[in-house]
Amino acid sequence: MVEAERFRLDGGAMFGVVPRPLWQRSHPADERHRIQMVTRCLVARGEGRLVLLDTGMGDDWSDKERDMYAIEDGQRALHGVLAAHGIDSADVTDVILTHLHFDHVGGAVRSHGGRAVPAFPNAVYHVQQEQLDWASRPSEKDRRSYRAPTFEPLQRAGVIRPVSGRAELLPGITVEPTQGHTMGHQIVRIGSGEDAVIYCGDLIPTAAHVPTPWVMAYDLQPLRTMEEKRALMARAAAAGEILVLEHDPSCEAVRVAAERDGWVAAERVTLGPPS
Ligand SMILES: [Zn+2]
């Protein structure tokens, strides 16, 4: 697991209808009402493949935007972070994108000779077709979450391999669409049983979002998110699966347990840096 960068988003938008006194205990807001977030990307190796899950925000940000989102990217986005772990961008064979919001796909491209090109030159990029379609015509509600220069260069380069529905992309790595956050968002399951790791994307962005009604205001279909969380939690609690939290600044992953009429984060799990 690696952190591509730290940034901040509006706390109210991250917690939807949940009142601020409840969320600010675990996620204190700054003077601009923003809470600390991270972009946490997972690196998986095996059978000659080097697989990346999501790519963070990238480095194509103006000073004004860097201030607005309080972007801290000391190592110049994901490719810099990976290099610090001894991973060359050219060695990545597969990039699985949960969806195309800017804080998930931004690091998938980089500037080369004044032109945006795929940041992982030898990789194929796996995205749900439904998300590709939605990203090209987002609604007024969510269009600020998409930045065409972060995914159109991938389309132009012909490196996207669209996925439709549930699919085993590689041995032991399966994607499953969830629709509450945005159309064609996908979670990624690696392995099986107690060792299974579920990369939740924006279905469960932080440990505070484990309880069913704690749903982001960004979600297009919040009731659907709640249904999808119930199904995921029931399965994860029963099987002991590990849920990776992409945006939680202080908790990388959890195991969950049933409690009264819902679920709670029962055990913190650290997956550690890529080996
Ligand atoms: Zn998102």
PDB file of C-alpha atoms and ligand atoms in Angstrom:
ATOM      1  CA  MET A   1       0.000   0.000   0.000  1.00  0.00           C
ATOM      2  CA  VAL A   2       1.268   3.497  -0.763  1.00  0.00           C
ATOM      3  CA  GLU A   3      -0.038   7.011  -0.152  1.00  0.00           C
ATOM      4  CA  ALA A   4       0.175   9.062  -3.336  1.00  0.00           C
ATOM      5  CA  GLU A   5      -0.629  12.362  -1.650  1.00  0.00           C
ATOM      6  CA  ARG A   6      -2.592  14.122   1.081  1.00  0.00           C
ATOM      7  CA  PHE A   7      -5.388  16.583   0.339  1.00  0.00           C
ATOM      8  CA  ARG A   8      -8.505  18.084   1.881  1.00  0.00           C
ATOM      9  CA  LEU A   9     -12.192  18.075   1.016  1.00  0.00           C
ATOM     10  CA  ASP A  10     -15.228  19.698   2.603  1.00  0.00           C
ATOM     11  CA  GLY A  11     -16.164  17.741   5.738  1.00  0.00           C
ATOM     12  CA  GLY A  12     -19.907  18.251   5.254  1.00  0.00           C
ATOM     13  CA  ALA A  13     -19.754  16.864   1.719  1.00  0.00           C
ATOM     14  CA  MET A  14     -17.804  13.819   2.960  1.00  0.00           C
ATOM     15  CA  PHE A  15     -20.415  12.938   5.571  1.00  0.00           C
ATOM     16  CA  GLY A  16     -23.713  13.872   3.901  1.00  0.00           C
ATOM     17  CA  VAL A  17     -26.614  14.074   6.389  1.00  0.00           C
ATOM     18  CA  VAL A  18     -24.468  13.139   9.406  1.00  0.00           C
ATOM     19  CA  PRO A  19     -24.273  16.183  11.748  1.00  0.00           C
ATOM     20  CA  ARG A  20     -20.867  17.783  12.162  1.00  0.00           C
ATOM     21  CA  PRO A  21     -20.613  17.193  15.947  1.00  0.00           C
ATOM     22  CA  LEU A  22     -20.632  13.454  15.176  1.00  0.00           C
ATOM     23  CA  TRP A  23     -17.977  13.363  12.444  1.00  0.00           C
ATOM     24  CA  GLN A  24     -15.640  16.091  13.639  1.00  0.00           C
ATOM     25  CA  ARG A  25     -14.475  13.996  16.586  1.00  0.00           C
ATOM     26  CA  SER A  26     -12.712  11.591  14.263  1.00  0.00           C
ATOM     27  CA  HIS A  27     -12.183  14.029  11.358  1.00  0.00           C
ATOM     28  CA  PRO A  28     -11.537  17.568  12.675  1.00  0.00           C
ATOM     29  CA  ALA A  29     -12.201  20.282  10.083  1.00  0.00           C
ATOM     30  CA  ASP A  30      -9.836  23.184   9.427  1.00  0.00           C
ATOM     31  CA  GLU A  31     -10.865  26.873   9.273  1.00  0.00           C
ATOM     32  CA  ARG A  32     -12.138  26.285   5.719  1.00  0.00           C
ATOM     33  CA  HIS A  33     -14.320  23.355   6.866  1.00  0.00           C
ATOM     34  CA  ARG A  34     -12.072  20.831   5.144  1.00  0.00           C
ATOM     35  CA  ILE A  35     -10.964  17.474   6.561  1.00  0.00           C
ATOM     36  CA  GLN A  36      -7.701  15.631   5.967  1.00  0.00           C
ATOM     37  CA  MET A  37      -7.785  12.963   3.275  1.00  0.00           C
ATOM     38  CA  VAL A  38      -5.232  10.730   1.558  1.00  0.00           C
ATOM     39  CA  THR A  39      -5.117   8.908  -1.744  1.00  0.00           C
ATOM     40  CA  ARG A  40      -4.062   5.375  -0.866  1.00  0.00           C
ATOM     41  CA  CYS A  41      -3.147   3.107  -3.767  1.00  0.00           C
ATOM     42  CA  LEU A  42      -2.628  -0.632  -3.572  1.00  0.00           C
ATOM     43  CA  VAL A  43       0.224  -2.455  -5.303  1.00  0.00           C
ATOM     44  CA  ALA A  44      -0.199  -6.184  -6.010  1.00  0.00           C
ATOM     45  CA  ARG A  45       2.401  -8.499  -7.578  1.00  0.00           C
ATOM     46  CA  GLY A  46       2.185 -12.027  -8.846  1.00  0.00           C
ATOM     47  CA  GLU A  47       2.483 -14.281 -11.877  1.00  0.00           C
ATOM     48  CA  GLY A  48       4.563 -11.761 -13.774  1.00  0.00           C
ATOM     49  CA  ARG A  49       2.084  -8.912 -13.260  1.00  0.00           C
ATOM     50  CA  LEU A  50       2.483  -5.686 -11.307  1.00  0.00           C
ATOM     51  CA  VAL A  51      -0.966  -4.328 -10.605  1.00  0.00           C
ATOM     52  CA  LEU A  52      -1.897  -0.875  -9.318  1.00  0.00           C
ATOM     53  CA  LEU A  53      -5.271  -0.010  -7.836  1.00  0.00           C
ATOM     54  CA  ASP A  54      -6.136   3.663  -8.443  1.00  0.00           C
ATOM     55  CA  THR A  55      -3.571   6.369  -9.039  1.00  0.00           C
ATOM     56  CA  GLY A  56      -4.264   9.365  -6.764  1.00  0.00           C
ATOM     57  CA  MET A  57      -4.541  12.971  -7.942  1.00  0.00           C
ATOM     58  CA  GLY A  58      -1.516  13.340 -10.207  1.00  0.00           C
ATOM     59  CA  ASP A  59       0.587  16.493 -10.414  1.00  0.00           C
ATOM     60  CA  ASP A  60      -1.265  18.602 -12.973  1.00  0.00           C
ATOM     61  CA  TRP A  61      -2.664  21.187 -10.562  1.00  0.00           C
ATOM     62  CA  SER A  62      -2.517  25.000 -10.583  1.00  0.00           C
ATOM     63  CA  ASP A  63      -1.407  26.911  -7.495  1.00  0.00           C
ATOM     64  CA  LYS A  64      -5.031  27.947  -6.926  1.00  0.00           C
ATOM     65  CA  GLU A  65      -6.234  24.332  -7.051  1.00  0.00           C
ATOM     66  CA  ARG A  66      -3.368  23.169  -4.845  1.00  0.00           C
ATOM     67  CA  ASP A  67      -4.515  25.714  -2.280  1.00  0.00           C
ATOM     68  CA  MET A  68      -8.211  24.804  -2.677  1.00  0.00           C
ATOM     69  CA  TYR A  69      -7.572  21.098  -2.067  1.00  0.00           C
ATOM     70  CA  ALA A  70      -4.531  21.607   0.217  1.00  0.00           C
ATOM     71  CA  ILE A  71      -2.574  19.155  -1.928  1.00  0.00           C
ATOM     72  CA  GLU A  72       0.616  17.816  -0.305  1.00  0.00           C
ATOM     73  CA  ASP A  73       2.568  15.752  -2.821  1.00  0.00           C
ATOM     74  CA  GLY A  74       6.170  15.886  -1.655  1.00  0.00           C
ATOM     75  CA  GLN A  75       7.119  13.023  -3.976  1.00  0.00           C
ATOM     76  CA  ARG A  76       5.413  14.385  -7.084  1.00  0.00           C
ATOM     77  CA  ALA A  77       2.400  12.100  -7.321  1.00  0.00           C
ATOM     78  CA  LEU A  78       2.179   8.340  -7.552  1.00  0.00           C
ATOM     79  CA  HIS A  79       5.042   7.673  -9.965  1.00  0.00           C
ATOM     80  CA  GLY A  80       7.387   9.502  -7.551  1.00  0.00           C
ATOM     81  CA  VAL A  81       6.073   7.556  -4.576  1.00  0.00           C
ATOM     82  CA  LEU A  82       6.499   4.255  -6.408  1.00  0.00           C
ATOM     83  CA  ALA A  83      10.042   5.191  -7.433  1.00  0.00           C
ATOM     84  CA  ALA A  84      10.839   5.778  -3.748  1.00  0.00           C
ATOM     85  CA  HIS A  85       9.742   2.166  -3.180  1.00  0.00           C
ATOM     86  CA  GLY A  86      11.969   0.947  -6.020  1.00  0.00           C
ATOM     87  CA  ILE A  87       9.108   0.470  -8.486  1.00  0.00           C
ATOM     88  CA  ASP A  88       9.623   1.747 -12.022  1.00  0.00           C
ATOM     89  CA  SER A  89       6.487   3.073 -13.762  1.00  0.00           C
ATOM     90  CA  ALA A  90       7.416   0.982 -16.817  1.00  0.00           C
ATOM     91  CA  ASP A  91       7.098  -2.236 -14.793  1.00  0.00           C
ATOM     92  CA  VAL A  92       3.391  -1.733 -14.059  1.00  0.00           C
ATOM     93  CA  THR A  93       1.353  -4.127 -16.218  1.00  0.00           C
ATOM     94  CA  ASP A  94      -2.187  -3.307 -15.070  1.00  0.00           C
ATOM     95  CA  VAL A  95      -3.919  -0.299 -13.556  1.00  0.00           C
ATOM     96  CA  ILE A  96      -7.385  -0.969 -12.163  1.00  0.00           C
ATOM     97  CA  LEU A  97      -9.388   2.228 -11.701  1.00  0.00           C
ATOM     98  CA  THR A  98     -12.353   2.151  -9.319  1.00  0.00           C
ATOM     99  CA  HIS A  99     -13.762   5.142 -11.229  1.00  0.00           C
ATOM    100  CA  LEU A 100     -12.623   8.291 -12.999  1.00  0.00           C
ATOM    101  CA  HIS A 101     -13.050  10.969 -10.309  1.00  0.00           C
ATOM    102  CA  PHE A 102      -9.969  13.205 -10.287  1.00  0.00           C
ATOM    103  CA  ASP A 103      -8.624  11.891  -6.977  1.00  0.00           C
ATOM    104  CA  HIS A 104      -8.559   8.327  -8.348  1.00  0.00           C
ATOM    105  CA  VAL A 105      -7.391   8.727 -11.956  1.00  0.00           C
ATOM    106  CA  GLY A 106      -5.224  11.884 -11.819  1.00  0.00           C
ATOM    107  CA  GLY A 107      -1.972   9.958 -11.488  1.00  0.00           C
ATOM    108  CA  ALA A 108      -2.784   7.759 -14.493  1.00  0.00           C
ATOM    109  CA  VAL A 109      -1.375  10.405 -16.825  1.00  0.00           C
ATOM    110  CA  ARG A 110       1.701  12.606 -16.728  1.00  0.00           C
ATOM    111  CA  SER A 111       3.068  15.401 -18.826  1.00  0.00           C
ATOM    112  CA  HIS A 112       5.763  14.416 -21.315  1.00  0.00           C
ATOM    113  CA  GLY A 113       7.141  17.023 -23.718  1.00  0.00           C
ATOM    114  CA  GLY A 114       4.142  19.269 -23.064  1.00  0.00           C
ATOM    115  CA  ARG A 115       1.684  16.479 -23.819  1.00  0.00           C
ATOM    116  CA  ALA A 116      -0.345  14.317 -21.415  1.00  0.00           C
ATOM    117  CA  VAL A 117       0.557  10.639 -21.840  1.00  0.00           C
ATOM    118  CA  PRO A 118      -0.140   7.447 -19.854  1.00  0.00           C
ATOM    119  CA  ALA A 119       2.003   7.559 -16.691  1.00  0.00           C
ATOM    120  CA  PHE A 120       2.473   3.775 -16.831  1.00  0.00           C
ATOM    121  CA  PRO A 121       3.566   3.266 -20.420  1.00  0.00           C
ATOM    122  CA  ASN A 122       3.341  -0.538 -20.515  1.00  0.00           C
ATOM    123  CA  ALA A 123       0.094  -0.923 -18.591  1.00  0.00           C
ATOM    124  CA  VAL A 124      -3.464  -1.618 -19.617  1.00  0.00           C
ATOM    125  CA  TYR A 125      -6.065   0.376 -17.696  1.00  0.00           C
ATOM    126  CA  HIS A 126      -9.210  -1.436 -16.517  1.00  0.00           C
ATOM    127  CA  VAL A 127     -12.361   0.695 -16.091  1.00  0.00           C
ATOM    128  CA  GLN A 128     -16.062  -0.161 -16.243  1.00  0.00           C
ATOM    129  CA  GLN A 129     -17.552   0.815 -19.612  1.00  0.00           C
ATOM    130  CA  GLU A 130     -20.486   2.370 -17.769  1.00  0.00           C
ATOM    131  CA  GLN A 131     -18.110   4.711 -15.906  1.00  0.00           C
ATOM    132  CA  LEU A 132     -16.364   5.668 -19.146  1.00  0.00           C
ATOM    133  CA  ASP A 133     -19.753   6.550 -20.637  1.00  0.00           C
ATOM    134  CA  TRP A 134     -20.807   8.513 -17.551  1.00  0.00           C
ATOM    135  CA  ALA A 135     -17.511  10.417 -17.308  1.00  0.00           C
ATOM    136  CA  SER A 136     -17.938  11.683 -20.864  1.00  0.00           C
ATOM    137  CA  ARG A 137     -21.379  13.133 -19.977  1.00  0.00           C
ATOM    138  CA  PRO A 138     -21.547  13.649 -16.195  1.00  0.00           C
ATOM    139  CA  SER A 139     -24.491  15.362 -14.521  1.00  0.00           C
ATOM    140  CA  GLU A 140     -24.486  18.928 -13.204  1.00  0.00           C
ATOM    141  CA  LYS A 141     -24.157  17.433  -9.706  1.00  0.00           C
ATOM    142  CA  ASP A 142     -20.903  15.587 -10.309  1.00  0.00           C
ATOM    143  CA  ARG A 143     -19.205  17.184 -13.287  1.00  0.00           C
ATOM    144  CA  ARG A 144     -16.654  18.958 -11.060  1.00  0.00           C
ATOM    145  CA  SER A 145     -15.394  15.531  -9.979  1.00  0.00           C
ATOM    146  CA  TYR A 146     -14.229  14.752 -13.527  1.00  0.00           C
ATOM    147  CA  ARG A 147     -11.287  16.294 -15.366  1.00  0.00           C
ATOM    148  CA  ALA A 148     -11.169  15.116 -18.953  1.00  0.00           C
ATOM    149  CA  PRO A 149      -7.356  15.683 -19.269  1.00  0.00           C
ATOM    150  CA  THR A 150      -6.863  12.887 -16.709  1.00  0.00           C
ATOM    151  CA  PHE A 151      -8.588  10.161 -18.733  1.00  0.00           C
ATOM    152  CA  GLU A 152      -8.924  11.311 -22.349  1.00  0.00           C
ATOM    153  CA  PRO A 153      -5.169  10.791 -22.984  1.00  0.00           C
ATOM    154  CA  LEU A 154      -5.689   7.141 -21.966  1.00  0.00           C
ATOM    155  CA  GLN A 155      -8.551   6.827 -24.441  1.00  0.00           C
ATOM    156  CA  ARG A 156      -6.486   8.461 -27.196  1.00  0.00           C
ATOM    157  CA  ALA A 157      -3.571   6.126 -26.502  1.00  0.00           C
ATOM    158  CA  GLY A 158      -5.895   3.106 -26.750  1.00  0.00           C
ATOM    159  CA  VAL A 159      -4.715   1.665 -23.428  1.00  0.00           C
ATOM    160  CA  ILE A 160      -8.099   1.356 -21.709  1.00  0.00           C
ATOM    161  CA  ARG A 161      -9.587  -2.134 -21.507  1.00  0.00           C
ATOM    162  CA  PRO A 162     -13.279  -1.556 -20.713  1.00  0.00           C
ATOM    163  CA  VAL A 163     -14.968  -3.990 -18.314  1.00  0.00           C
ATOM    164  CA  SER A 164     -18.700  -4.758 -18.229  1.00  0.00           C
ATOM    165  CA  GLY A 165     -20.005  -5.987 -14.888  1.00  0.00           C
ATOM    166  CA  ARG A 166     -18.353  -8.446 -12.514  1.00  0.00           C
ATOM    167  CA  ALA A 167     -15.176  -9.913 -13.965  1.00  0.00           C
ATOM    168  CA  GLU A 168     -12.029 -11.768 -12.924  1.00  0.00           C
ATOM    169  CA  LEU A 169      -9.428  -9.528 -14.566  1.00  0.00           C
ATOM    170  CA  LEU A 170      -6.439 -11.568 -13.478  1.00  0.00           C
ATOM    171  CA  PRO A 171      -6.151 -14.800 -11.476  1.00  0.00           C
ATOM    172  CA  GLY A 172      -7.465 -13.956  -7.986  1.00  0.00           C
ATOM    173  CA  ILE A 173      -8.349 -10.342  -8.834  1.00  0.00           C
ATOM    174  CA  THR A 174     -12.041  -9.668  -9.401  1.00  0.00           C
ATOM    175  CA  VAL A 175     -13.879  -6.387  -9.946  1.00  0.00           C
ATOM    176  CA  GLU A 176     -17.486  -5.885  -8.868  1.00  0.00           C
ATOM    177  CA  PRO A 177     -19.523  -2.848  -9.927  1.00  0.00           C
ATOM    178  CA  THR A 178     -21.249  -0.760  -7.269  1.00  0.00           C
ATOM    179  CA  GLN A 179     -23.531   1.994  -8.481  1.00  0.00           C
ATOM    180  CA  GLY A 180     -24.330   4.195  -5.474  1.00  0.00           C
ATOM    181  CA  HIS A 181     -21.324   6.529  -5.655  1.00  0.00           C
ATOM    182  CA  THR A 182     -21.359   6.895  -9.436  1.00  0.00           C
ATOM    183  CA  MET A 183     -22.459   4.788 -12.397  1.00  0.00           C
ATOM    184  CA  GLY A 184     -19.967   1.996 -13.041  1.00  0.00           C
ATOM    185  CA  HIS A 185     -17.837   2.518  -9.920  1.00  0.00           C
ATOM    186  CA  GLN A 186     -16.121  -0.790  -9.093  1.00  0.00           C
ATOM    187  CA  ILE A 187     -14.601  -2.359  -5.999  1.00  0.00           C
ATOM    188  CA  VAL A 188     -11.704  -4.799  -6.332  1.00  0.00           C
ATOM    189  CA  ARG A 189     -11.397  -8.145  -4.537  1.00  0.00           C
ATOM    190  CA  ILE A 190      -7.957  -9.746  -4.216  1.00  0.00           C
ATOM    191  CA  GLY A 191      -7.711 -13.317  -2.922  1.00  0.00           C
ATOM    192  CA  SER A 192     -10.384 -15.190  -1.024  1.00  0.00           C
ATOM    193  CA  GLY A 193     -11.553 -16.091   2.489  1.00  0.00           C
ATOM    194  CA  GLU A 194      -9.844 -14.498   5.519  1.00  0.00           C
ATOM    195  CA  ASP A 195      -6.957 -13.334   3.389  1.00  0.00           C
ATOM    196  CA  ALA A 196      -9.227 -11.516   0.916  1.00  0.00           C
ATOM    197  CA  VAL A 197      -8.561  -7.816   0.581  1.00  0.00           C
ATOM    198  CA  ILE A 198     -11.368  -5.625  -0.732  1.00  0.00           C
ATOM    199  CA  TYR A 199     -10.303  -2.287  -2.173  1.00  0.00           C
ATOM    200  CA  CYS A 200     -13.462  -0.272  -1.560  1.00  0.00           C
ATOM    201  CA  GLY A 201     -12.803   2.904  -3.575  1.00  0.00           C
ATOM    202  CA  ASP A 202     -15.441   5.481  -2.683  1.00  0.00           C
ATOM    203  CA  LEU A 203     -17.977   2.922  -1.425  1.00  0.00           C
ATOM    204  CA  ILE A 204     -16.309   3.134   2.032  1.00  0.00           C
ATOM    205  CA  PRO A 205     -13.753   5.964   1.855  1.00  0.00           C
ATOM    206  CA  THR A 206     -12.841   6.093   5.584  1.00  0.00           C
ATOM    207  CA  ALA A 207     -13.387   3.985   8.709  1.00  0.00           C
ATOM    208  CA  ALA A 208     -16.058   6.497   9.760  1.00  0.00           C
ATOM    209  CA  HIS A 209     -18.088   5.425   6.707  1.00  0.00           C
ATOM    210  CA  VAL A 210     -18.483   1.824   7.917  1.00  0.00           C
ATOM    211  CA  PRO A 211     -21.919   2.470   9.563  1.00  0.00           C
ATOM    212  CA  THR A 212     -24.578   2.158   6.860  1.00  0.00           C
ATOM    213  CA  PRO A 213     -26.098   5.695   6.974  1.00  0.00           C
ATOM    214  CA  TRP A 214     -22.699   7.456   6.888  1.00  0.00           C
ATOM    215  CA  VAL A 215     -22.810   8.162   3.157  1.00  0.00           C
ATOM    216  CA  MET A 216     -21.083  10.964   1.254  1.00  0.00           C
ATOM    217  CA  ALA A 217     -23.134  13.842  -0.167  1.00  0.00           C
ATOM    218  CA  TYR A 218     -21.177  13.293  -3.391  1.00  0.00           C
ATOM    219  CA  ASP A 219     -22.984   9.984  -4.005  1.00  0.00           C
ATOM    220  CA  LEU A 220     -25.446  10.024  -6.917  1.00  0.00           C
ATOM    221  CA  GLN A 221     -27.636   7.254  -5.462  1.00  0.00           C
ATOM    222  CA  PRO A 222     -27.214   7.267  -1.653  1.00  0.00           C
ATOM    223  CA  LEU A 223     -29.896   4.647  -0.965  1.00  0.00           C
ATOM    224  CA  ARG A 224     -28.128   2.340  -3.396  1.00  0.00           C
ATOM    225  CA  THR A 225     -24.830   2.997  -1.566  1.00  0.00           C
ATOM    226  CA  MET A 226     -26.495   1.901   1.675  1.00  0.00           C
ATOM    227  CA  GLU A 227     -27.744  -1.350   0.075  1.00  0.00           C
ATOM    228  CA  GLU A 228     -24.308  -2.034  -1.391  1.00  0.00           C
ATOM    229  CA  LYS A 229     -22.613  -1.369   1.950  1.00  0.00           C
ATOM    230  CA  ARG A 230     -24.984  -3.747   3.750  1.00  0.00           C
ATOM    231  CA  ALA A 231     -24.179  -6.526   1.276  1.00  0.00           C
ATOM    232  CA  LEU A 232     -20.428  -5.887   1.456  1.00  0.00           C
ATOM    233  CA  MET A 233     -20.360  -5.663   5.277  1.00  0.00           C
ATOM    234  CA  ALA A 234     -22.405  -8.835   5.732  1.00  0.00           C
ATOM    235  CA  ARG A 235     -20.014 -10.780   3.543  1.00  0.00           C
ATOM    236  CA  ALA A 236     -16.847  -9.169   4.943  1.00  0.00           C
ATOM    237  CA  ALA A 237     -17.922  -9.680   8.578  1.00  0.00           C
ATOM    238  CA  ALA A 238     -18.821 -13.334   7.952  1.00  0.00           C
ATOM    239  CA  ALA A 239     -15.633 -14.170   6.043  1.00  0.00           C
ATOM    240  CA  GLY A 240     -13.194 -11.943   7.971  1.00  0.00           C
ATOM    241  CA  GLU A 241     -12.245 -10.046   4.816  1.00  0.00           C
ATOM    242  CA  ILE A 242     -10.066  -6.928   4.998  1.00  0.00           C
ATOM    243  CA  LEU A 243     -11.570  -3.654   3.723  1.00  0.00           C
ATOM    244  CA  VAL A 244      -9.058  -1.114   2.391  1.00  0.00           C
ATOM    245  CA  LEU A 245      -9.962   2.543   3.067  1.00  0.00           C
ATOM    246  CA  GLU A 246      -8.635   4.648   0.216  1.00  0.00           C
ATOM    247  CA  HIS A 247      -9.127   8.086   1.780  1.00  0.00           C
ATOM    248  CA  ASP A 248      -8.699   7.569   5.548  1.00  0.00           C
ATOM    249  CA  PRO A 249      -5.653   9.564   6.742  1.00  0.00           C
ATOM    250  CA  SER A 250      -5.034   7.404   9.821  1.00  0.00           C
ATOM    251  CA  CYS A 251      -6.476   3.964   9.129  1.00  0.00           C
ATOM    252  CA  GLU A 252      -5.345   1.933   6.169  1.00  0.00           C
ATOM    253  CA  ALA A 253      -7.751  -0.996   6.412  1.00  0.00           C
ATOM    254  CA  VAL A 254     -10.208  -2.695   8.784  1.00  0.00           C
ATOM    255  CA  ARG A 255     -12.039  -5.914   9.531  1.00  0.00           C
ATOM    256  CA  VAL A 256     -15.685  -5.279  10.415  1.00  0.00           C
ATOM    257  CA  ALA A 257     -18.121  -6.962  12.783  1.00  0.00           C
ATOM    258  CA  ALA A 258     -21.891  -6.946  13.208  1.00  0.00           C
ATOM    259  CA  GLU A 259     -23.206  -4.816  16.076  1.00  0.00           C
ATOM    260  CA  ARG A 260     -26.903  -4.442  16.859  1.00  0.00           C
ATOM    261  CA  ASP A 261     -28.540  -3.460  13.551  1.00  0.00           C
ATOM    262  CA  GLY A 262     -25.353  -2.553  11.668  1.00  0.00           C
ATOM    263  CA  TRP A 263     -21.597  -2.974  11.405  1.00  0.00           C
ATOM    264  CA  VAL A 264     -18.572  -1.430  13.104  1.00  0.00           C
ATOM    265  CA  ALA A 265     -14.867  -1.294  12.336  1.00  0.00           C
ATOM    266  CA  ALA A 266     -13.703  -4.016  14.747  1.00  0.00           C
ATOM    267  CA  GLU A 267     -10.004  -4.379  13.969  1.00  0.00           C
ATOM    268  CA  ARG A 268      -7.483  -2.087  12.323  1.00  0.00           C
ATOM    269  CA  VAL A 269      -5.261  -3.795   9.771  1.00  0.00           C
ATOM    270  CA  THR A 270      -1.951  -2.605   8.322  1.00  0.00           C
ATOM    271  CA  LEU A 271      -0.962  -4.052   4.976  1.00  0.00           C
ATOM    272  CA  GLY A 272       2.342  -2.189   4.863  1.00  0.00           C
ATOM    273  CA  PRO A 273       4.436  -0.892   1.977  1.00  0.00           C
ATOM    274  CA  PRO A 274       4.859  -2.891  -1.248  1.00  0.00           C
ATOM    275  CA  SER A 275       7.474  -5.650  -0.909  1.00  0.00           C
TER     276      SER A 275
HETATM  277 ZN    ZN B   1     -15.370   9.357  -6.235  1.00  0.00          ZN
END
